PDB file of C-alpha atoms and ligand atoms in Angstrom:
ATOM      1  CA  UNK H   1     -12.695  -7.495   0.537  1.00 62.00           C
ATOM      2  CA  UNK H   2     -15.607  -7.942   2.702  1.00 78.00           C
ATOM      3  CA  UNK H   3     -18.446  -5.348   3.620  1.00 85.00           C
ATOM      4  CA  UNK H   4     -18.066  -6.101   7.299  1.00 86.00           C
ATOM      5  CA  UNK H   5     -14.035  -5.660   6.928  1.00 83.00           C
ATOM      6  CA  UNK H   6     -14.386  -2.471   4.922  1.00 87.00           C
ATOM      7  CA  UNK H   7     -16.790  -1.207   7.759  1.00 88.00           C
ATOM      8  CA  UNK H   8     -14.489  -1.879  10.769  1.00 89.00           C
ATOM      9  CA  UNK H   9     -11.065  -1.162   8.904  1.00 91.00           C
ATOM     10  CA  UNK H  10     -10.685   2.479   9.911  1.00 92.00           C
ATOM     11  CA  UNK H  11     -11.896   1.758  13.438  1.00 92.00           C
ATOM     12  CA  UNK H  12      -9.161  -0.885  14.170  1.00 90.00           C
ATOM     13  CA  UNK H  13      -6.470   1.020  12.337  1.00 92.00           C
ATOM     14  CA  UNK H  14      -7.312   4.436  14.152  1.00 94.00           C
ATOM     15  CA  UNK H  15      -4.652   3.897  17.192  1.00 91.00           C
ATOM     16  CA  UNK H  16      -2.006   3.213  14.533  1.00 93.00           C
ATOM     17  CA  UNK H  17      -3.002   5.943  12.173  1.00 93.00           C
ATOM     18  CA  UNK H  18      -3.300   8.643  14.726  1.00 92.00           C
ATOM     19  CA  UNK H  19      -0.090   7.717  16.097  1.00 88.00           C
ATOM     20  CA  UNK H  20       3.037   6.777  14.148  1.00 94.00           C
ATOM     21  CA  UNK H  21       1.330   6.057  10.808  1.00 97.00           C
ATOM     22  CA  UNK H  22      -0.070   9.544  10.178  1.00 96.00           C
ATOM     23  CA  UNK H  23       3.776  10.857  10.113  1.00 97.00           C
ATOM     24  CA  UNK H  24       4.973   8.033   8.184  1.00 98.00           C
ATOM     25  CA  UNK H  25       2.272   8.381   5.493  1.00 98.00           C
ATOM     26  CA  UNK H  26       2.729  12.432   5.426  1.00 98.00           C
ATOM     27  CA  UNK H  27       6.510  11.966   5.181  1.00 98.00           C
ATOM     28  CA  UNK H  28       6.306   9.330   2.506  1.00 98.00           C
ATOM     29  CA  UNK H  29       3.760  11.002   0.404  1.00 98.00           C
ATOM     30  CA  UNK H  30       5.563  14.218   0.112  1.00 98.00           C
ATOM     31  CA  UNK H  31       8.003  12.686  -2.196  1.00 98.00           C
ATOM     32  CA  UNK H  32       5.243  12.194  -4.922  1.00 98.00           C
ATOM     33  CA  UNK H  33       5.060  14.180  -7.757  1.00 98.00           C
ATOM     34  CA  UNK H  34       3.165  14.753 -11.220  1.00 98.00           C
ATOM     35  CA  UNK H  35       0.685  11.884 -12.125  1.00 98.00           C
ATOM     36  CA  UNK H  36       0.278   9.660  -9.365  1.00 99.00           C
ATOM     37  CA  UNK H  37      -1.188   6.208  -9.270  1.00 99.00           C
ATOM     38  CA  UNK H  38      -2.216   4.702  -5.937  1.00 98.00           C
ATOM     39  CA  UNK H  39      -2.740   1.025  -5.690  1.00 98.00           C
ATOM     40  CA  UNK H  40      -5.400  -0.368  -3.413  1.00 98.00           C
ATOM     41  CA  UNK H  41      -6.455   2.770  -1.900  1.00 98.00           C
ATOM     42  CA  UNK H  42      -8.994   1.402   0.530  1.00 96.00           C
ATOM     43  CA  UNK H  43     -10.796   3.891   2.610  1.00 96.00           C
ATOM     44  CA  UNK H  44      -8.618   6.658   1.237  1.00 98.00           C
ATOM     45  CA  UNK H  45      -6.467   7.199   4.129  1.00 97.00           C
ATOM     46  CA  UNK H  46      -3.854   8.641   1.979  1.00 98.00           C
ATOM     47  CA  UNK H  47      -5.834  11.303   0.191  1.00 98.00           C
ATOM     48  CA  UNK H  48      -5.339  14.109   2.880  1.00 98.00           C
ATOM     49  CA  UNK H  49      -1.613  13.705   2.254  1.00 98.00           C
ATOM     50  CA  UNK H  50      -1.440  14.540  -1.277  1.00 98.00           C
ATOM     51  CA  UNK H  51      -0.470  18.096  -2.441  1.00 98.00           C
ATOM     52  CA  UNK H  52       0.240  19.606  -5.913  1.00 98.00           C
ATOM     53  CA  UNK H  53      -0.289  16.476  -7.573  1.00 98.00           C
ATOM     54  CA  UNK H  54      -2.950  14.500  -9.852  1.00 98.00           C
ATOM     55  CA  UNK H  55      -4.221  11.154  -8.426  1.00 98.00           C
ATOM     56  CA  UNK H  56      -5.726   8.121  -9.795  1.00 98.00           C
ATOM     57  CA  UNK H  57      -6.560   5.608  -7.153  1.00 98.00           C
ATOM     58  CA  UNK H  58      -7.181   2.001  -7.949  1.00 98.00           C
ATOM     59  CA  UNK H  59      -9.226  -0.392  -5.655  1.00 98.00           C
ATOM     60  CA  UNK H  60     -11.066  -3.624  -6.345  1.00 97.00           C
ATOM     61  CA  UNK H  61     -13.457  -3.690  -3.560  1.00 95.00           C
ATOM     62  CA  UNK H  62     -16.677  -1.343  -4.139  1.00 96.00           C
ATOM     63  CA  UNK H  63     -17.234  -1.248  -0.395  1.00 94.00           C
ATOM     64  CA  UNK H  64     -13.675   0.162   0.100  1.00 95.00           C
ATOM     65  CA  UNK H  65     -14.451   2.508  -2.700  1.00 97.00           C
ATOM     66  CA  UNK H  66     -17.584   3.837  -1.232  1.00 96.00           C
ATOM     67  CA  UNK H  67     -16.074   4.471   2.139  1.00 96.00           C
ATOM     68  CA  UNK H  68     -13.139   6.569   0.458  1.00 97.00           C
ATOM     69  CA  UNK H  69     -15.631   9.001  -1.256  1.00 98.00           C
ATOM     70  CA  UNK H  70     -15.768  11.093   1.552  1.00 97.00           C
ATOM     71  CA  UNK H  71     -12.012  11.730   1.796  1.00 98.00           C
ATOM     72  CA  UNK H  72     -11.790  12.095  -1.939  1.00 98.00           C
ATOM     73  CA  UNK H  73     -14.306  15.241  -1.574  1.00 98.00           C
ATOM     74  CA  UNK H  74     -12.209  16.641   1.228  1.00 98.00           C
ATOM     75  CA  UNK H  75      -8.745  16.007  -0.578  1.00 98.00           C
ATOM     76  CA  UNK H  76      -6.734  19.029  -1.927  1.00 98.00           C
ATOM     77  CA  UNK H  77      -6.082  17.501  -5.188  1.00 98.00           C
ATOM     78  CA  UNK H  78      -8.205  15.847  -7.817  1.00 98.00           C
ATOM     79  CA  UNK H  79      -8.550  12.049  -7.291  1.00 98.00           C
ATOM     80  CA  UNK H  80      -9.897   9.735  -9.829  1.00 98.00           C
ATOM     81  CA  UNK H  81     -11.207   6.301  -8.461  1.00 98.00           C
ATOM     82  CA  UNK H  82     -10.991   3.283 -10.698  1.00 98.00           C
ATOM     83  CA  UNK H  83     -12.415  -0.140  -9.454  1.00 98.00           C
ATOM     84  CA  UNK H  84      -9.571  -2.431 -10.388  1.00 98.00           C
ATOM     85  CA  UNK H  85      -7.037  -5.021  -9.017  1.00 98.00           C
ATOM     86  CA  UNK H  86      -3.290  -4.264  -8.989  1.00 98.00           C
ATOM     87  CA  UNK H  87      -2.543  -7.280 -11.238  1.00 98.00           C
ATOM     88  CA  UNK H  88      -4.160  -5.953 -14.511  1.00 98.00           C
ATOM     89  CA  UNK H  89      -3.971  -2.168 -14.617  1.00 98.00           C
ATOM     90  CA  UNK H  90      -6.165  -0.361 -17.204  1.00 98.00           C
ATOM     91  CA  UNK H  91      -3.503   2.130 -18.096  1.00 98.00           C
ATOM     92  CA  UNK H  92      -0.863   2.303 -20.780  1.00 98.00           C
ATOM     93  CA  UNK H  93       2.945   1.878 -20.334  1.00 98.00           C
ATOM     94  CA  UNK H  94       4.612   4.784 -18.713  1.00 98.00           C
ATOM     95  CA  UNK H  95       1.702   6.566 -17.687  1.00 98.00           C
ATOM     96  CA  UNK H  96       2.626   7.798 -14.250  1.00 98.00           C
ATOM     97  CA  UNK H  97       5.547   9.621 -12.633  1.00 98.00           C
ATOM     98  CA  UNK H  98       4.667   8.040  -9.238  1.00 98.00           C
ATOM     99  CA  UNK H  99       3.093   4.746  -7.968  1.00 98.00           C
ATOM    100  CA  UNK H 100       1.953   4.483  -4.324  1.00 98.00           C
ATOM    101  CA  UNK H 101       1.273   1.410  -2.609  1.00 98.00           C
ATOM    102  CA  UNK H 102       0.419   1.354   1.356  1.00 98.00           C
ATOM    103  CA  UNK H 103      -0.332  -1.655   3.397  1.00 98.00           C
ATOM    104  CA  UNK H 104      -1.393  -3.411   0.080  1.00 98.00           C
ATOM    105  CA  UNK H 105       1.045  -6.069  -1.181  1.00 98.00           C
ATOM    106  CA  UNK H 106       0.293  -7.987   2.078  1.00 97.00           C
ATOM    107  CA  UNK H 107      -3.184  -8.490   0.354  1.00 97.00           C
ATOM    108  CA  UNK H 108      -2.791  -8.430  -3.141  1.00 98.00           C
ATOM    109  CA  UNK H 109      -3.213 -12.256  -4.214  1.00 97.00           C
ATOM    110  CA  UNK H 110      -0.526 -12.460  -7.186  1.00 98.00           C
ATOM    111  CA  UNK H 111       2.205 -10.094  -6.145  1.00 98.00           C
ATOM    112  CA  UNK H 112       4.581 -10.773  -9.018  1.00 98.00           C
ATOM    113  CA  UNK H 113       1.905  -9.875 -11.456  1.00 98.00           C
ATOM    114  CA  UNK H 114       1.296  -6.648  -9.609  1.00 98.00           C
ATOM    115  CA  UNK H 115       5.075  -5.802  -9.369  1.00 98.00           C
ATOM    116  CA  UNK H 116       5.285  -6.155 -13.348  1.00 98.00           C
ATOM    117  CA  UNK H 117       2.356  -3.921 -13.723  1.00 98.00           C
ATOM    118  CA  UNK H 118       3.756  -1.308 -11.366  1.00 98.00           C
ATOM    119  CA  UNK H 119       6.739  -1.232 -13.380  1.00 98.00           C
ATOM    120  CA  UNK H 120       4.956  -1.090 -16.523  1.00 98.00           C
ATOM    121  CA  UNK H 121       2.687   1.716 -16.019  1.00 98.00           C
ATOM    122  CA  UNK H 122       5.357   3.925 -14.050  1.00 98.00           C
ATOM    123  CA  UNK H 123       7.613   6.068 -16.229  1.00 98.00           C
ATOM    124  CA  UNK H 124      11.368   5.204 -16.574  1.00 98.00           C
ATOM    125  CA  UNK H 125      13.073   6.806 -13.472  1.00 98.00           C
ATOM    126  CA  UNK H 126       9.764   7.488 -12.140  1.00 98.00           C
ATOM    127  CA  UNK H 127       9.152   6.970  -8.165  1.00 98.00           C
ATOM    128  CA  UNK H 128       7.713   3.978  -6.496  1.00 98.00           C
ATOM    129  CA  UNK H 129       6.616   4.972  -2.879  1.00 98.00           C
ATOM    130  CA  UNK H 130       5.724   1.921  -0.731  1.00 98.00           C
ATOM    131  CA  UNK H 131       4.785   1.462   3.143  1.00 98.00           C
ATOM    132  CA  UNK H 132       4.219  -2.170   3.839  1.00 98.00           C
ATOM    133  CA  UNK H 133       4.522  -4.722   6.762  1.00 98.00           C
ATOM    134  CA  UNK H 134       7.073  -7.357   5.853  1.00 98.00           C
ATOM    135  CA  UNK H 135       8.426 -10.516   7.213  1.00 98.00           C
ATOM    136  CA  UNK H 136      10.882  -9.800   9.961  1.00 98.00           C
ATOM    137  CA  UNK H 137      14.592 -10.522   9.988  1.00 96.00           C
ATOM    138  CA  UNK H 138      14.638 -11.746  13.634  1.00 96.00           C
ATOM    139  CA  UNK H 139      14.199 -15.619  13.068  1.00 97.00           C
ATOM    140  CA  UNK H 140      11.876 -16.096  16.157  1.00 97.00           C
ATOM    141  CA  UNK H 141       9.533 -13.374  14.872  1.00 97.00           C
ATOM    142  CA  UNK H 142       9.749 -14.443  11.325  1.00 97.00           C
ATOM    143  CA  UNK H 143       8.556 -17.895  12.329  1.00 98.00           C
ATOM    144  CA  UNK H 144       5.714 -16.621  14.441  1.00 98.00           C
ATOM    145  CA  UNK H 145       4.639 -14.557  11.463  1.00 98.00           C
ATOM    146  CA  UNK H 146       4.639 -17.627   9.330  1.00 97.00           C
ATOM    147  CA  UNK H 147       2.654 -19.631  11.830  1.00 98.00           C
ATOM    148  CA  UNK H 148       0.144 -16.935  12.256  1.00 97.00           C
ATOM    149  CA  UNK H 149      -0.436 -16.090   8.671  1.00 97.00           C
ATOM    150  CA  UNK H 150      -3.153 -18.735   7.734  1.00 97.00           C
ATOM    151  CA  UNK H 151      -5.371 -17.642  10.664  1.00 96.00           C
ATOM    152  CA  UNK H 152      -4.480 -13.865  10.307  1.00 95.00           C
ATOM    153  CA  UNK H 153      -5.379 -14.267   6.644  1.00 95.00           C
ATOM    154  CA  UNK H 154      -8.882 -15.431   7.507  1.00 93.00           C
ATOM    155  CA  UNK H 155      -9.622 -12.755   9.900  1.00 90.00           C
ATOM    156  CA  UNK H 156      -8.119  -9.791   7.928  1.00 91.00           C
ATOM    157  CA  UNK H 157      -9.563 -10.480   4.691  1.00 89.00           C
ATOM    158  CA  UNK H 158      -6.480 -11.995   2.953  1.00 93.00           C
ATOM    159  CA  UNK H 159      -3.660 -10.025   4.655  1.00 96.00           C
ATOM    160  CA  UNK H 160      -0.523 -12.136   4.812  1.00 97.00           C
ATOM    161  CA  UNK H 161       1.886 -11.537   7.763  1.00 97.00           C
ATOM    162  CA  UNK H 162       4.832 -13.253   6.034  1.00 97.00           C
ATOM    163  CA  UNK H 163       5.192 -11.248   2.623  1.00 98.00           C
ATOM    164  CA  UNK H 164       8.740 -10.334   1.540  1.00 97.00           C
ATOM    165  CA  UNK H 165       7.789  -7.296  -0.267  1.00 98.00           C
ATOM    166  CA  UNK H 166      11.183  -5.436   0.651  1.00 96.00           C
ATOM    167  CA  UNK H 167      13.015  -8.545  -1.218  1.00 96.00           C
ATOM    168  CA  UNK H 168      10.536  -8.736  -4.010  1.00 96.00           C
ATOM    169  CA  UNK H 169      11.213  -5.249  -5.051  1.00 97.00           C
ATOM    170  CA  UNK H 170      14.798  -6.102  -5.668  1.00 95.00           C
ATOM    171  CA  UNK H 171      13.829  -8.966  -7.855  1.00 95.00           C
ATOM    172  CA  UNK H 172      11.811  -6.501 -10.190  1.00 95.00           C
ATOM    173  CA  UNK H 173      15.009  -4.436 -10.534  1.00 94.00           C
ATOM    174  CA  UNK H 174      13.640  -1.312  -8.666  1.00 97.00           C
ATOM    175  CA  UNK H 175      16.563   0.822  -7.496  1.00 97.00           C
ATOM    176  CA  UNK H 176      16.225   1.551  -3.689  1.00 97.00           C
ATOM    177  CA  UNK H 177      16.805   5.234  -2.875  1.00 98.00           C
ATOM    178  CA  UNK H 178      15.975   5.113   0.753  1.00 98.00           C
ATOM    179  CA  UNK H 179      14.407   2.613   3.116  1.00 98.00           C
ATOM    180  CA  UNK H 180      13.304   3.358   6.731  1.00 98.00           C
ATOM    181  CA  UNK H 181      12.201   0.924   9.332  1.00 97.00           C
ATOM    182  CA  UNK H 182       9.497   0.885  12.004  1.00 96.00           C
ATOM    183  CA  UNK H 183       8.513  -1.280  15.068  1.00 95.00           C
ATOM    184  CA  UNK H 184      11.739  -3.434  14.827  1.00 94.00           C
ATOM    185  CA  UNK H 185      11.527  -3.893  10.984  1.00 96.00           C
ATOM    186  CA  UNK H 186       7.905  -5.180  10.924  1.00 97.00           C
ATOM    187  CA  UNK H 187       6.937  -2.030   8.941  1.00 97.00           C
ATOM    188  CA  UNK H 188       9.100  -0.582   6.198  1.00 98.00           C
ATOM    189  CA  UNK H 189       8.828   2.479   3.975  1.00 98.00           C
ATOM    190  CA  UNK H 190      10.764   2.338   0.668  1.00 98.00           C
ATOM    191  CA  UNK H 191      11.508   5.099  -2.103  1.00 98.00           C
ATOM    192  CA  UNK H 192      12.220   3.396  -5.298  1.00 98.00           C
ATOM    193  CA  UNK H 193      13.429   4.452  -8.561  1.00 98.00           C
ATOM    194  CA  UNK H 194      11.963   2.838 -11.636  1.00 98.00           C
ATOM    195  CA  UNK H 195      14.942   1.707 -13.625  1.00 95.00           C
ATOM    196  CA  UNK H 196      13.871   0.451 -16.847  1.00 88.00           C
TER     197      UNK H 196
HETATM  198  C1  SAM P 201      -5.104  -3.401   4.536  1.00 50.86           C
HETATM  199  S1  SAM P 201      -5.728  -2.548   3.053  1.00 50.86           S
HETATM  200  C2  SAM P 201      -4.843  -1.158   2.937  1.00 50.86           C
HETATM  201  C3  SAM P 201      -5.678   0.086   2.521  1.00 50.86           C
HETATM  202  C4  SAM P 201      -4.762   1.239   2.050  1.00 50.86           C
HETATM  203  N1  SAM P 201      -3.899   1.248   1.167  1.00 50.86           N
HETATM  204  C5  SAM P 201      -4.003   1.648   3.401  1.00 50.86           C
HETATM  205  O1  SAM P 201      -3.014   2.190   3.353  1.00 50.86           O
HETATM  206  O2  SAM P 201      -4.667   1.678   4.409  1.00 50.86           O
HETATM  207  C6  SAM P 201      -5.582  -3.456   1.564  1.00 50.86           C
HETATM  208  C7  SAM P 201      -6.440  -3.061   0.427  1.00 50.86           C
HETATM  209  O3  SAM P 201      -5.785  -3.787  -0.601  1.00 50.86           O
HETATM  210  C8  SAM P 201      -6.998  -3.997  -1.403  1.00 50.86           C
HETATM  211  N2  SAM P 201      -6.754  -5.078  -2.294  1.00 50.86           N
HETATM  212  C9  SAM P 201      -7.010  -6.307  -2.275  1.00 50.86           C
HETATM  213  N3  SAM P 201      -6.769  -6.988  -3.398  1.00 50.86           N
HETATM  214  C10 SAM P 201      -6.182  -5.936  -4.089  1.00 50.86           C
HETATM  215  C11 SAM P 201      -5.599  -6.312  -5.520  1.00 50.86           C
HETATM  216  N4  SAM P 201      -5.595  -7.450  -6.022  1.00 50.86           N
HETATM  217  N5  SAM P 201      -5.216  -5.101  -6.048  1.00 50.86           N
HETATM  218  C12 SAM P 201      -5.331  -3.941  -5.475  1.00 50.86           C
HETATM  219  N6  SAM P 201      -5.863  -3.742  -4.173  1.00 50.86           N
HETATM  220  C13 SAM P 201      -6.176  -4.993  -3.706  1.00 50.86           C
HETATM  221  C14 SAM P 201      -8.113  -4.219  -0.451  1.00 50.86           C
HETATM  222  O4  SAM P 201      -9.361  -4.107  -1.157  1.00 50.86           O
HETATM  223  C15 SAM P 201      -7.954  -3.331   0.457  1.00 50.86           C
HETATM  224  O5  SAM P 201      -8.585  -1.967   0.414  1.00 50.86           O
END
């Protein structure tokens, strides 16, 4: 993650965050409980929405980590920050009650490895809470996402518009408890059970 991208990230996301996303994040994170692991926590945009839990947040970019310090200070719960990628998590098996991933599986280079790690560190029957943009069902829009991805990826620091994260969770055997779609299925939230 480049320094410039991290500096501008909140500014560009502000219209979405102050509109629909605030409610989406708040509703999703109400489902978190116990020991929570957040993957790719970025500027800490989720931190204000945690209540009554203990959070460990991993993030590979030192620039993003630095930008999340203020939100960590203001959070209502303890948040430990760890510099790490999601593909190799420095935690033991079955360490967390909840794993949170928001707008991050679009950017993680090795999503298969990250899914496996998420499953490993989450307790059996633990919760996985995801909010992601995914490849859309509508064929024209899906094709457009495919076409745009090489350019989008360059401008948005590795973000891929064509990731099928909603399908990938099925491959890894997570049980879908609830899904919600926003903006014609461009964004989805998923509450998953970690069946082992
Ligand atoms: C689009 S931002 C989303 C930030 C935040 N999760 C949110 O909801 O706004 C993507 C984040 O994923 C992080 N990231 C990139 N590669 C990663 C990896 N391999 N593992 C975990 N996070 C990664 C980036 O540094 C960045 O902070």
